[in-house]
Short mmCIF file of C-alpha atoms in Angstrom, two decimals:
data_model
loop_
_atom_site.label_atom_id
_atom_site.label_comp_id
_atom_site.label_asym_id
_atom_site.label_seq_id
_atom_site.Cartn_x
_atom_site.Cartn_y
_atom_site.Cartn_z
CA MET A 1 -7.34 -21.59 12.32
CA ALA A 2 -4.12 -19.89 13.36
CA GLU A 3 -2.62 -20.84 16.71
CA ILE A 4 -2.76 -17.85 19.07
CA ILE A 5 0.12 -17.36 21.52
CA GLN A 6 0.09 -14.53 24.07
CA ILE A 7 3.45 -12.74 24.30
CA ASP A 8 2.50 -10.35 27.13
CA LYS A 9 -0.70 -8.89 28.54
CA ASN A 10 -1.43 -6.82 25.41
CA THR A 11 0.55 -8.53 22.63
CA TRP A 12 -0.24 -11.76 20.76
CA ARG A 13 1.26 -13.70 17.89
CA PHE A 14 -0.68 -15.85 15.44
CA GLU A 15 1.10 -18.89 14.01
CA ASP A 16 -0.49 -19.52 10.61
CA GLY A 17 1.47 -22.40 9.09
CA PHE A 18 4.75 -21.08 7.75
CA VAL A 19 3.97 -17.42 8.52
CA ARG A 20 3.01 -15.45 11.62
CA PHE A 21 1.30 -12.16 12.34
CA PHE A 22 0.76 -10.07 15.46
CA LEU A 23 -1.84 -8.17 17.48
CA LEU A 24 -0.74 -5.17 19.54
CA GLU A 25 -3.18 -3.48 21.92
CA GLY A 26 -2.94 0.05 23.28
CA GLU A 27 -5.19 2.01 25.61
CA GLU A 28 -7.39 3.30 22.77
CA ARG A 29 -7.08 0.90 19.83
CA ALA A 30 -5.30 -2.22 18.61
CA VAL A 31 -3.43 -3.08 15.42
CA LEU A 32 -3.12 -6.35 13.57
CA ILE A 33 0.29 -6.43 11.90
CA ASP A 34 -0.38 -8.55 8.77
CA SER A 35 -3.13 -11.16 8.48
CA GLY A 36 -1.55 -14.46 7.49
CA VAL A 37 -1.80 -16.87 4.58
CA SER A 38 -4.89 -18.94 5.47
CA CYS A 39 -6.73 -16.82 8.01
CA PRO A 40 -9.65 -14.98 6.37
CA ASP A 41 -11.17 -14.66 9.86
CA ALA A 42 -8.18 -12.69 11.19
CA PHE A 43 -10.39 -9.73 12.10
CA SER A 44 -12.79 -11.78 14.21
CA LEU A 45 -9.90 -13.60 15.89
CA ALA A 46 -8.31 -10.26 16.80
CA CYS A 47 -11.63 -8.93 18.12
CA SER A 48 -11.95 -11.99 20.37
CA LEU A 49 -8.78 -10.91 22.18
CA THR A 50 -9.40 -7.19 22.67
CA ASP A 51 -12.33 -4.84 23.22
CA LYS A 52 -10.46 -2.02 21.45
CA PRO A 53 -11.18 -1.15 17.80
CA VAL A 54 -8.78 -3.08 15.55
CA PHE A 55 -7.14 -1.82 12.37
CA LEU A 56 -4.89 -3.65 9.90
CA LEU A 57 -1.32 -2.61 9.14
CA ASN A 58 0.61 -4.57 6.53
CA THR A 59 4.39 -4.84 6.54
CA HIS A 60 4.07 -5.56 2.81
CA GLY A 61 1.57 -6.83 0.27
CA ASP A 62 2.62 -10.44 -0.44
CA MET A 63 -0.28 -12.88 -0.41
CA ASP A 64 1.00 -14.83 2.61
CA HIS A 65 0.51 -11.67 4.70
CA THR A 66 -2.90 -10.53 3.46
CA SER A 67 -5.37 -13.42 3.79
CA GLY A 68 -7.53 -11.54 6.29
CA THR A 69 -7.52 -8.23 4.44
CA GLY A 70 -11.13 -8.60 3.32
CA GLY A 71 -12.28 -8.24 6.93
CA PHE A 72 -11.13 -4.62 7.06
CA LYS A 73 -12.21 -1.46 5.26
CA ASP A 74 -9.06 0.64 5.67
CA ILE A 75 -5.68 -0.94 4.90
CA TYR A 76 -2.61 0.74 6.34
CA ILE A 77 0.17 -0.17 3.90
CA HIS A 78 2.87 1.55 1.89
CA PRO A 79 1.38 2.78 -1.42
CA CYS A 80 3.92 0.82 -3.51
CA ASP A 81 2.71 -2.47 -2.09
CA TYR A 82 -0.94 -1.49 -2.23
CA GLU A 83 -0.37 -1.03 -5.97
CA ASP A 84 1.99 -3.98 -6.57
CA GLY A 85 -0.15 -6.35 -4.52
CA LYS A 86 -3.31 -5.26 -6.36
CA ILE A 87 -5.01 -5.00 -2.97
CA SER A 88 -8.06 -3.09 -4.21
CA GLU A 89 -8.65 -5.71 -6.93
CA LYS A 90 -8.24 -8.69 -4.63
CA TYR A 91 -10.26 -7.13 -1.82
CA PRO A 92 -12.97 -4.86 -3.28
CA GLY A 93 -14.28 -2.25 -0.90
CA THR A 94 -10.99 -1.72 0.90
CA SER A 95 -9.29 1.65 0.95
CA LEU A 96 -5.63 2.62 1.19
CA VAL A 97 -4.33 4.49 4.22
CA PRO A 98 -0.77 5.21 3.08
CA LEU A 99 2.07 4.51 5.49
CA LYS A 100 4.92 7.01 5.44
CA ASP A 101 8.49 6.55 6.59
CA GLY A 102 9.03 7.99 10.05
CA GLU A 103 5.38 8.47 10.98
CA VAL A 104 4.42 7.47 14.51
CA PRO A 105 0.85 6.15 14.86
CA ASP A 106 -0.20 5.78 18.50
CA LEU A 107 -2.41 3.02 19.88
CA GLY A 108 -2.91 5.05 23.06
CA GLY A 109 0.15 4.98 25.29
CA ARG A 110 1.84 2.70 22.76
CA PRO A 111 3.52 4.58 19.89
CA LEU A 112 4.64 2.71 16.79
CA LYS A 113 7.25 4.03 14.36
CA ILE A 114 7.00 3.14 10.66
CA ILE A 115 10.31 2.44 8.91
CA HIS A 116 10.27 2.13 5.12
CA ILE A 117 12.75 -0.58 4.12
CA PRO A 118 12.42 -1.37 0.39
CA GLY A 119 14.10 -4.53 -0.84
CA HIS A 120 12.01 -7.62 -0.23
CA THR A 121 9.26 -5.51 -1.80
CA ARG A 122 9.24 -1.87 -2.89
CA GLY A 123 6.90 -0.95 -0.07
CA SER A 124 8.18 -3.12 2.77
CA VAL A 125 8.05 -1.51 6.20
CA ALA A 126 9.24 -2.49 9.65
CA VAL A 127 7.24 -1.43 12.71
CA LEU A 128 9.02 -0.32 15.87
CA ASP A 129 7.03 -0.76 19.08
CA VAL A 130 8.78 2.19 20.69
CA THR A 131 8.00 1.68 24.39
CA LYS A 132 8.38 -2.10 24.38
CA ARG A 133 11.56 -1.84 22.24
CA VAL A 134 10.44 -4.51 19.75
CA LEU A 135 11.03 -4.34 15.99
CA TYR A 136 8.52 -6.17 13.76
CA SER A 137 10.57 -6.81 10.62
CA GLY A 138 8.09 -8.42 8.23
CA ASP A 139 10.10 -10.58 5.83
CA SER A 140 13.14 -8.30 5.60
CA VAL A 141 15.03 -9.72 8.59
CA GLN A 142 14.59 -13.40 9.37
CA LYS A 143 16.38 -16.70 9.82
CA GLY A 144 14.70 -18.28 6.80
CA HIS A 145 14.99 -17.65 3.06
CA ILE A 146 14.05 -14.17 1.87
CA TYR A 147 12.35 -13.83 -1.53
CA MET A 148 14.28 -11.44 -3.77
CA PHE A 149 13.03 -12.41 -7.23
CA GLY A 150 10.02 -11.51 -9.31
CA PRO A 151 7.94 -8.36 -9.83
CA GLY A 152 7.80 -5.83 -7.02
CA ARG A 153 11.17 -6.73 -5.50
CA SER A 154 13.78 -4.02 -5.03
CA PRO A 155 17.12 -5.79 -4.41
CA GLY A 156 19.13 -2.68 -5.26
CA ASP A 157 17.67 -0.97 -2.18
CA TYR A 158 17.93 -3.89 0.22
CA GLY A 159 21.42 -3.34 1.58
CA ARG A 160 20.66 0.30 2.37
CA SER A 161 17.45 -0.72 4.13
CA LEU A 162 19.36 -3.17 6.32
CA ASP A 163 21.85 -0.41 7.13
CA LYS A 164 18.92 1.77 8.18
CA LEU A 165 17.72 -0.88 10.65
CA ILE A 166 21.25 -1.45 11.92
CA ALA A 167 21.68 2.28 12.58
CA MET A 168 18.50 2.20 14.71
CA LYS A 169 19.38 -0.85 16.81
CA ASP A 170 19.79 1.18 20.01
CA GLY A 171 16.01 1.60 19.84
CA TYR A 172 15.08 -2.09 20.09
CA ASP A 173 16.09 -5.15 22.09
CA VAL A 174 14.51 -7.89 19.98
CA ILE A 175 13.29 -8.46 16.43
CA TYR A 176 10.07 -10.38 15.77
CA ALA A 177 10.18 -11.97 12.31
CA SER A 178 7.26 -13.20 10.22
CA HIS A 179 8.86 -16.50 9.20
CA ASP A 180 11.05 -19.19 10.73
CA ARG A 181 12.27 -18.31 14.25
CA CYS A 182 10.11 -15.63 15.85
CA ALA A 183 12.42 -13.79 18.28
CA LEU A 184 15.82 -12.72 16.99
CA PRO A 185 18.49 -10.69 18.83
CA CYS A 186 18.69 -6.98 18.05
CA GLY A 187 21.93 -7.44 16.09
CA TYR A 188 20.42 -9.91 13.63
CA ALA A 189 20.06 -7.35 10.85
CA GLU A 190 23.86 -7.20 10.77
CA LYS A 191 24.00 -10.96 10.22
CA VAL A 192 21.49 -10.69 7.38
CA LYS A 193 23.49 -7.82 5.86
CA ALA A 194 26.69 -9.89 5.95
CA ALA A 195 24.88 -12.79 4.27
CA TRP A 196 23.45 -10.43 1.65
CA GLU A 197 26.88 -9.02 0.82
CA LYS A 198 28.26 -12.53 0.35
CA THR A 199 25.32 -13.32 -1.93
CA ILE A 200 25.54 -10.30 -4.22
CA SER A 201 29.36 -10.40 -4.37
CA GLY A 202 29.32 -13.97 -5.69
CA GLU A 203 31.11 -15.30 -2.61
CA ALA A 204 28.18 -17.51 -1.56
CA SER A 205 27.30 -20.67 -3.45
CA TYR A 206 23.80 -21.54 -4.61
CA GLU A 207 21.63 -24.30 -5.97
CA THR A 208 19.19 -23.85 -8.84
CA ALA A 209 15.53 -24.57 -8.22
CA ASP A 210 12.11 -24.15 -9.82
CA MET A 211 9.68 -22.02 -7.81
CA PHE A 212 6.25 -20.88 -8.98
CA GLY A 213 7.31 -21.55 -12.56
CA ASN A 214 10.54 -19.55 -12.20
CA LYS A 215 14.06 -20.90 -12.33
CA ILE A 216 15.86 -19.34 -9.36
CA LYS A 217 19.10 -19.39 -7.38
CA SER A 218 18.67 -20.61 -3.80
CA TYR A 219 21.36 -19.36 -1.42
CA THR A 220 21.55 -20.97 2.03
CA LEU A 221 23.93 -19.29 4.46
CA GLU A 222 24.43 -19.78 8.18
CA ASP A 223 22.15 -16.99 9.37
CA CYS A 224 19.55 -16.76 6.58
CA GLY A 225 18.99 -17.51 2.91
CA PHE A 226 17.87 -15.79 -0.27
CA PHE A 227 15.87 -16.79 -3.32
CA MET A 228 17.26 -14.83 -6.28
CA GLY A 229 16.41 -14.63 -9.95
CA MET A 230 18.67 -16.24 -12.55
#
């Protein structure tokens, strides 16, 4: 079972091994942002914390963020990742509710802004908790290694997506990441962008490694890392 840590009176984080996900409660409903890697009971855990109806919103479709998907009927996710992640095949009976860049779903006195940031996956999104000034970055901004190899990745878009988050940094005070350190300062996307530029320019060094049957380049920089294809 995931460890549940209360952040404030209506926000929780779930530590599920090497990944985390979040529950945000408004006056009318609550949202589970992702559902972990080994937490098929994510829905029931969320319902134990709030009496509001809970829906699932995925930052992207990778399997370490979707273990509890089967507990929900409607899956709020970008269409690219619903397709790439084969969500309907893995979780029969679920339906896509497509997320769109710039839309602002409201939990009731708690608006959330959806920010499409392709790169880590084609359909990656960040979620801005507008009133609380918190950015939930999924895997796109973090201290750990970011996967940028294999089907469904969009590395050509990644730098522009980081620029998009950087341009919005007056709107948030902290970034909550899904891996490694949870709370990052609002300027951390700039650090990740600098590391990315060193990586794609050839300035950063790497080690070769085998991962999931793929030979990859593993870049480890001061502020984050990247797993890249050969």
